[in-house]
């Protein structure tokens, strides 16, 4: 039997329709929600991602500004630009597109962003609030996954959620969100021995390694819900971290493309609106 498709594109469209309504409501109060994105250098994938964020903002009636800095910009120049955006009361969300060129410290850049405008949710203050169960701005990809699970009626209390990957962007905050939702959580990484023994115990398996075919059908038990966070390019086509044959074992699964990806951008808009709404109160 083939898995039920967890349609991220359709769910993102629903979230974006709500975002458009929230933006319109803010405008009646004289507030124009505004996201500022800093893009350093010419990384083609980053340029594509930033363009899709701009387009999504436009669709929802959110103003977006892209600050482009040259590949050669210094740490001080980049941080000075963040300071300008931090100090601008007309800017609600600030995002620095990652990865940065190797000579720049992303840790220092993330810490420079005002936590109240950190719509990526990567600042240690926001990660800390999530870790103690008092989340404010939550990283977009894991937040989007929780919205997808909710949309599809997949309940979390008491479930065993297995996460493969422990990155700052996905794995770690995902684990914290699942703990907060009363799931039993196992986080695996490249040094986990007998990975398949653990993945086979999952009720919900979330895979974010950045490597295609991390998970093959024999690593998944029948009936598992599989969330594939990967976006890899192989032989000119996009594929996830999960072998598409897993569709024949899972009870429900996100496709790539059209699964988690659209939700990430939708949650970015939602986080930006949350900041603007808080300022309005
Ligand atoms: N690069 C890949 N994913 C992300 C993300 O969620 N936020 C930022 N800022 N950069 C990224």
Tab-separated table of C-alpha atoms and ligand atoms in Angstrom:
chain	number	residue	atom	x	y	z
A	1	UNK	CA	0.000	0.000	0.000
A	2	UNK	CA	1.246	3.479	-0.781
A	3	UNK	CA	1.561	6.136	1.932
A	4	UNK	CA	-0.872	8.969	2.287
A	5	UNK	CA	0.827	12.074	0.882
A	6	UNK	CA	1.346	14.859	3.416
A	7	UNK	CA	0.887	17.823	1.110
A	8	UNK	CA	3.072	20.706	2.271
A	9	UNK	CA	2.233	22.870	-0.710
A	10	UNK	CA	-1.507	22.814	-0.008
A	11	UNK	CA	-1.001	23.316	3.737
A	12	UNK	CA	1.409	26.201	3.112
A	13	UNK	CA	-1.211	27.834	0.870
A	14	UNK	CA	-3.704	27.666	3.759
A	15	UNK	CA	-1.182	29.177	6.192
A	16	UNK	CA	-0.285	31.872	3.651
A	17	UNK	CA	-3.961	32.771	3.183
A	18	UNK	CA	-4.186	33.300	6.952
A	19	UNK	CA	-0.979	35.354	6.802
A	20	UNK	CA	-2.467	37.583	4.108
A	21	UNK	CA	-5.479	38.216	6.353
A	22	UNK	CA	-3.182	38.983	9.325
A	23	UNK	CA	-1.139	41.410	7.196
A	24	UNK	CA	-4.306	43.151	6.005
A	25	UNK	CA	-5.506	43.529	9.613
A	26	UNK	CA	-2.170	45.081	10.633
A	27	UNK	CA	-2.401	47.559	7.751
A	28	UNK	CA	-5.761	48.788	9.044
A	29	UNK	CA	-3.824	49.753	12.201
A	30	UNK	CA	-1.241	51.611	10.112
A	31	UNK	CA	1.426	48.884	10.432
A	32	UNK	CA	3.108	47.440	7.358
A	33	UNK	CA	4.721	44.119	8.309
A	34	UNK	CA	8.292	44.123	7.020
A	35	UNK	CA	10.887	41.364	6.644
A	36	UNK	CA	14.531	42.252	5.950
A	37	UNK	CA	16.766	39.569	4.445
A	38	UNK	CA	20.550	39.890	4.253
A	39	UNK	CA	22.180	37.931	1.438
A	40	UNK	CA	25.983	37.777	1.334
A	41	UNK	CA	27.678	36.716	-1.905
A	42	UNK	CA	26.354	34.862	-4.931
A	43	UNK	CA	25.544	31.319	-3.706
A	44	UNK	CA	23.004	30.153	-6.346
A	45	UNK	CA	20.900	28.066	-3.937
A	46	UNK	CA	20.751	30.958	-1.460
A	47	UNK	CA	19.688	33.331	-4.234
A	48	UNK	CA	16.865	30.953	-5.173
A	49	UNK	CA	15.720	30.630	-1.545
A	50	UNK	CA	15.789	34.400	-1.036
A	51	UNK	CA	13.773	34.960	-4.216
A	52	UNK	CA	11.129	32.496	-3.021
A	53	UNK	CA	10.939	34.328	0.326
A	54	UNK	CA	10.485	37.650	-1.510
A	55	UNK	CA	7.742	36.199	-3.699
A	56	UNK	CA	5.927	34.704	-0.703
A	57	UNK	CA	6.049	38.042	1.154
A	58	UNK	CA	4.634	39.815	-1.875
A	59	UNK	CA	1.820	37.264	-2.113
A	60	UNK	CA	0.828	37.828	1.524
A	61	UNK	CA	1.114	41.617	1.520
A	62	UNK	CA	4.281	41.694	3.616
A	63	UNK	CA	6.964	44.186	2.653
A	64	UNK	CA	10.365	42.589	2.052
A	65	UNK	CA	13.754	44.202	1.673
A	66	UNK	CA	16.800	42.263	0.495
A	67	UNK	CA	20.138	43.738	1.541
A	68	UNK	CA	22.808	42.338	-0.793
A	69	UNK	CA	26.400	42.396	0.440
A	70	UNK	CA	29.448	41.328	-1.594
A	71	UNK	CA	31.198	37.992	-1.019
A	72	UNK	CA	34.184	39.985	0.289
A	73	UNK	CA	32.276	41.851	3.003
A	74	UNK	CA	33.830	41.776	6.471
A	75	UNK	CA	32.317	40.539	9.727
A	76	UNK	CA	32.191	44.138	10.959
A	77	UNK	CA	30.371	45.357	7.825
A	78	UNK	CA	27.821	42.571	8.100
A	79	UNK	CA	27.231	43.210	11.807
A	80	UNK	CA	26.920	46.950	11.168
A	81	UNK	CA	24.149	46.195	8.672
A	82	UNK	CA	22.383	44.056	11.300
A	83	UNK	CA	22.674	46.928	13.801
A	84	UNK	CA	20.941	49.262	11.319
A	85	UNK	CA	18.042	46.810	10.908
A	86	UNK	CA	17.873	46.140	14.678
A	87	UNK	CA	17.472	49.877	15.284
A	88	UNK	CA	14.823	50.409	12.573
A	89	UNK	CA	11.347	50.269	14.185
A	90	UNK	CA	9.821	49.720	10.721
A	91	UNK	CA	11.595	46.354	10.362
A	92	UNK	CA	9.866	43.466	12.177
A	93	UNK	CA	11.860	40.443	11.029
A	94	UNK	CA	15.566	40.043	10.244
A	95	UNK	CA	17.030	36.995	8.534
A	96	UNK	CA	20.606	36.414	7.393
A	97	UNK	CA	20.592	33.768	4.675
A	98	UNK	CA	22.911	30.858	5.498
A	99	UNK	CA	25.430	29.505	4.710
A	100	UNK	CA	27.740	32.508	4.877
A	101	UNK	CA	31.104	32.669	3.073
A	102	UNK	CA	33.731	30.752	5.075
A	103	UNK	CA	35.519	33.849	6.425
A	104	UNK	CA	32.374	35.002	8.285
A	105	UNK	CA	31.127	33.649	11.631
A	106	UNK	CA	27.465	32.676	11.449
A	107	UNK	CA	27.387	32.200	15.254
A	108	UNK	CA	28.404	35.823	15.834
A	109	UNK	CA	25.990	37.042	13.175
A	110	UNK	CA	23.060	35.164	14.720
A	111	UNK	CA	23.888	36.566	18.170
A	112	UNK	CA	23.990	40.086	16.773
A	113	UNK	CA	20.343	39.971	15.649
A	114	UNK	CA	17.850	41.421	18.149
A	115	UNK	CA	16.164	38.260	19.551
A	116	UNK	CA	12.786	40.027	19.265
A	117	UNK	CA	13.299	40.291	15.459
A	118	UNK	CA	14.965	36.886	15.007
A	119	UNK	CA	12.332	35.314	12.735
A	120	UNK	CA	14.642	32.330	12.071
A	121	UNK	CA	14.535	31.553	15.803
A	122	UNK	CA	18.263	30.712	15.790
A	123	UNK	CA	19.392	33.201	18.472
A	124	UNK	CA	20.501	31.509	21.724
A	125	UNK	CA	17.783	33.439	23.593
A	126	UNK	CA	15.070	31.994	21.340
A	127	UNK	CA	16.606	28.500	21.383
A	128	UNK	CA	16.784	28.746	25.185
A	129	UNK	CA	13.130	29.744	25.474
A	130	UNK	CA	12.197	26.779	23.285
A	131	UNK	CA	14.378	24.486	25.426
A	132	UNK	CA	12.593	25.493	28.653
A	133	UNK	CA	9.177	25.049	27.071
A	134	UNK	CA	8.377	28.768	26.704
A	135	UNK	CA	8.796	29.228	22.940
A	136	UNK	CA	8.529	32.637	21.269
A	137	UNK	CA	10.188	32.720	17.835
A	138	UNK	CA	10.683	29.102	16.727
A	139	UNK	CA	12.843	27.945	13.762
A	140	UNK	CA	10.681	27.805	10.649
A	141	UNK	CA	11.314	24.286	9.328
A	142	UNK	CA	10.567	22.417	12.580
A	143	UNK	CA	7.633	24.734	13.277
A	144	UNK	CA	6.262	24.000	9.803
A	145	UNK	CA	6.562	20.252	10.468
A	146	UNK	CA	4.486	20.556	13.665
A	147	UNK	CA	1.830	22.461	11.695
A	148	UNK	CA	1.809	19.718	9.022
A	149	UNK	CA	1.434	16.967	11.652
A	150	UNK	CA	-1.437	18.877	13.233
A	151	UNK	CA	-3.101	19.496	9.863
A	152	UNK	CA	-3.050	15.751	9.137
A	153	UNK	CA	-4.373	14.810	12.582
A	154	UNK	CA	-1.156	13.050	13.607
A	155	UNK	CA	-1.135	13.174	17.398
A	156	UNK	CA	2.089	13.442	19.360
A	157	UNK	CA	1.528	12.706	23.083
A	158	UNK	CA	3.030	9.313	23.924
A	159	UNK	CA	4.352	8.737	20.390
A	160	UNK	CA	7.966	7.751	19.732
A	161	UNK	CA	9.446	10.407	17.453
A	162	UNK	CA	12.842	9.506	15.988
A	163	UNK	CA	14.838	12.387	14.500
A	164	UNK	CA	17.852	11.700	12.301
A	165	UNK	CA	20.084	14.790	12.318
A	166	UNK	CA	20.904	17.282	15.079
A	167	UNK	CA	21.497	20.584	13.255
A	168	UNK	CA	20.775	23.972	14.755
A	169	UNK	CA	18.298	24.671	11.916
A	170	UNK	CA	16.248	21.460	12.076
A	171	UNK	CA	17.198	18.485	14.291
A	172	UNK	CA	17.760	20.196	17.651
A	173	UNK	CA	14.778	22.567	17.626
A	174	UNK	CA	12.629	19.751	16.200
A	175	UNK	CA	13.544	17.560	19.178
A	176	UNK	CA	12.630	20.353	21.610
A	177	UNK	CA	9.261	20.963	19.913
A	178	UNK	CA	8.470	17.246	20.082
A	179	UNK	CA	9.466	17.063	23.771
A	180	UNK	CA	7.203	20.073	24.430
A	181	UNK	CA	4.385	18.229	22.615
A	182	UNK	CA	4.709	15.259	25.056
A	183	UNK	CA	6.314	12.854	22.585
A	184	UNK	CA	9.066	10.391	23.499
A	185	UNK	CA	12.041	11.596	21.466
A	186	UNK	CA	15.195	9.922	20.171
A	187	UNK	CA	17.767	12.028	18.297
A	188	UNK	CA	20.234	10.131	16.084
A	189	UNK	CA	23.391	11.306	14.322
A	190	UNK	CA	26.111	9.951	12.046
A	191	UNK	CA	27.762	8.102	14.961
A	192	UNK	CA	24.604	6.277	16.026
A	193	UNK	CA	25.310	2.538	15.774
A	194	UNK	CA	22.615	0.293	14.275
A	195	UNK	CA	20.576	3.267	13.063
A	196	UNK	CA	17.927	1.009	11.518
A	197	UNK	CA	17.219	-0.659	14.889
A	198	UNK	CA	16.161	2.759	16.170
A	199	UNK	CA	14.398	4.049	13.054
A	200	UNK	CA	12.294	0.886	12.989
A	201	UNK	CA	10.955	1.773	16.454
A	202	UNK	CA	9.602	5.147	15.326
A	203	UNK	CA	5.942	6.058	15.190
A	204	UNK	CA	7.067	9.257	13.478
A	205	UNK	CA	10.428	9.432	11.697
A	206	UNK	CA	11.872	12.872	10.854
A	207	UNK	CA	14.938	12.870	8.617
A	208	UNK	CA	17.207	15.906	8.201
A	209	UNK	CA	20.717	14.802	7.267
A	210	UNK	CA	21.245	16.471	3.897
A	211	UNK	CA	22.170	13.107	2.312
A	212	UNK	CA	19.935	11.265	-0.137
A	213	UNK	CA	18.940	7.675	0.703
A	214	UNK	CA	19.791	8.097	4.395
A	215	UNK	CA	16.646	6.046	4.998
A	216	UNK	CA	15.778	3.010	2.864
A	217	UNK	CA	12.586	0.896	3.046
A	218	UNK	CA	14.029	-1.822	5.300
A	219	UNK	CA	14.825	0.865	7.920
A	220	UNK	CA	11.124	1.727	8.350
A	221	UNK	CA	8.346	-0.288	10.000
A	222	UNK	CA	4.946	-0.536	8.326
A	223	UNK	CA	2.648	2.282	9.376
A	224	UNK	CA	5.311	4.847	10.326
A	225	UNK	CA	4.739	8.516	9.486
A	226	UNK	CA	7.827	9.764	7.604
A	227	UNK	CA	8.830	13.425	7.341
A	228	UNK	CA	11.605	14.070	4.814
A	229	UNK	CA	13.349	17.417	5.344
A	230	UNK	CA	16.092	16.921	2.735
A	231	UNK	CA	16.449	18.866	-0.483
A	232	UNK	CA	19.204	17.272	-2.562
A	233	UNK	CA	19.939	17.490	-6.254
A	234	UNK	CA	20.735	14.153	-7.936
A	235	UNK	CA	21.039	13.629	-11.681
A	236	UNK	CA	19.336	16.981	-12.252
A	237	UNK	CA	16.317	16.153	-10.073
A	238	UNK	CA	15.353	17.197	-6.545
A	239	UNK	CA	15.196	14.415	-4.000
A	240	UNK	CA	14.965	14.184	-0.234
A	241	UNK	CA	16.971	12.298	2.389
A	242	UNK	CA	14.523	9.371	2.243
A	243	UNK	CA	14.452	6.806	-0.572
A	244	UNK	CA	11.130	7.308	-2.406
A	245	UNK	CA	10.477	3.535	-2.092
A	246	UNK	CA	9.744	4.205	1.598
A	247	UNK	CA	6.365	5.432	0.279
A	248	UNK	CA	5.432	1.716	0.008
A	249	UNK	CA	6.016	1.120	3.737
A	250	UNK	CA	5.030	4.348	5.487
A	251	UNK	CA	1.436	5.172	6.413
A	252	UNK	CA	1.972	8.835	5.502
A	253	UNK	CA	4.931	10.704	4.040
A	254	UNK	CA	5.985	14.141	2.817
A	255	UNK	CA	7.066	14.324	-0.835
A	256	UNK	CA	10.134	16.220	-2.096
A	257	UNK	CA	9.489	18.737	-3.537
A	258	UNK	CA	6.138	19.884	-2.153
A	259	UNK	CA	6.464	18.614	1.412
A	260	UNK	CA	8.388	20.409	4.134
A	261	UNK	CA	9.961	23.072	1.873
A	262	UNK	CA	6.863	25.254	1.271
A	263	UNK	CA	6.063	25.129	5.003
A	264	UNK	CA	9.429	26.689	5.920
A	265	UNK	CA	8.676	29.832	3.941
A	266	UNK	CA	5.076	29.940	5.217
A	267	UNK	CA	6.292	29.881	8.840
A	268	UNK	CA	8.804	32.644	8.099
A	269	UNK	CA	5.910	34.896	7.081
A	270	UNK	CA	3.941	33.804	10.132
A	271	UNK	CA	6.875	34.582	12.473
A	272	UNK	CA	7.296	38.029	10.869
A	273	UNK	CA	3.602	38.748	11.422
A	274	UNK	CA	3.845	37.567	15.051
A	275	UNK	CA	6.544	40.187	15.700
A	276	UNK	CA	4.506	42.929	13.998
A	277	UNK	CA	1.373	41.910	15.927
A	278	UNK	CA	3.256	41.961	19.237
A	279	UNK	CA	4.531	45.460	18.442
A	280	UNK	CA	0.977	46.550	17.622
A	281	UNK	CA	-0.269	45.561	21.088
B	1	LIG	N1	19.660	28.295	4.858
B	1	LIG	C1	19.001	27.112	4.776
B	1	LIG	N2	17.923	27.115	5.582
B	1	LIG	C2	17.893	28.312	6.193
B	1	LIG	C3	17.006	28.922	7.119
B	1	LIG	O1	16.009	28.334	7.580
B	1	LIG	N3	17.311	30.188	7.488
B	1	LIG	C4	18.400	30.836	7.016
B	1	LIG	N4	18.628	32.075	7.452
B	1	LIG	N5	19.246	30.320	6.149
B	1	LIG	C5	18.983	29.060	5.733
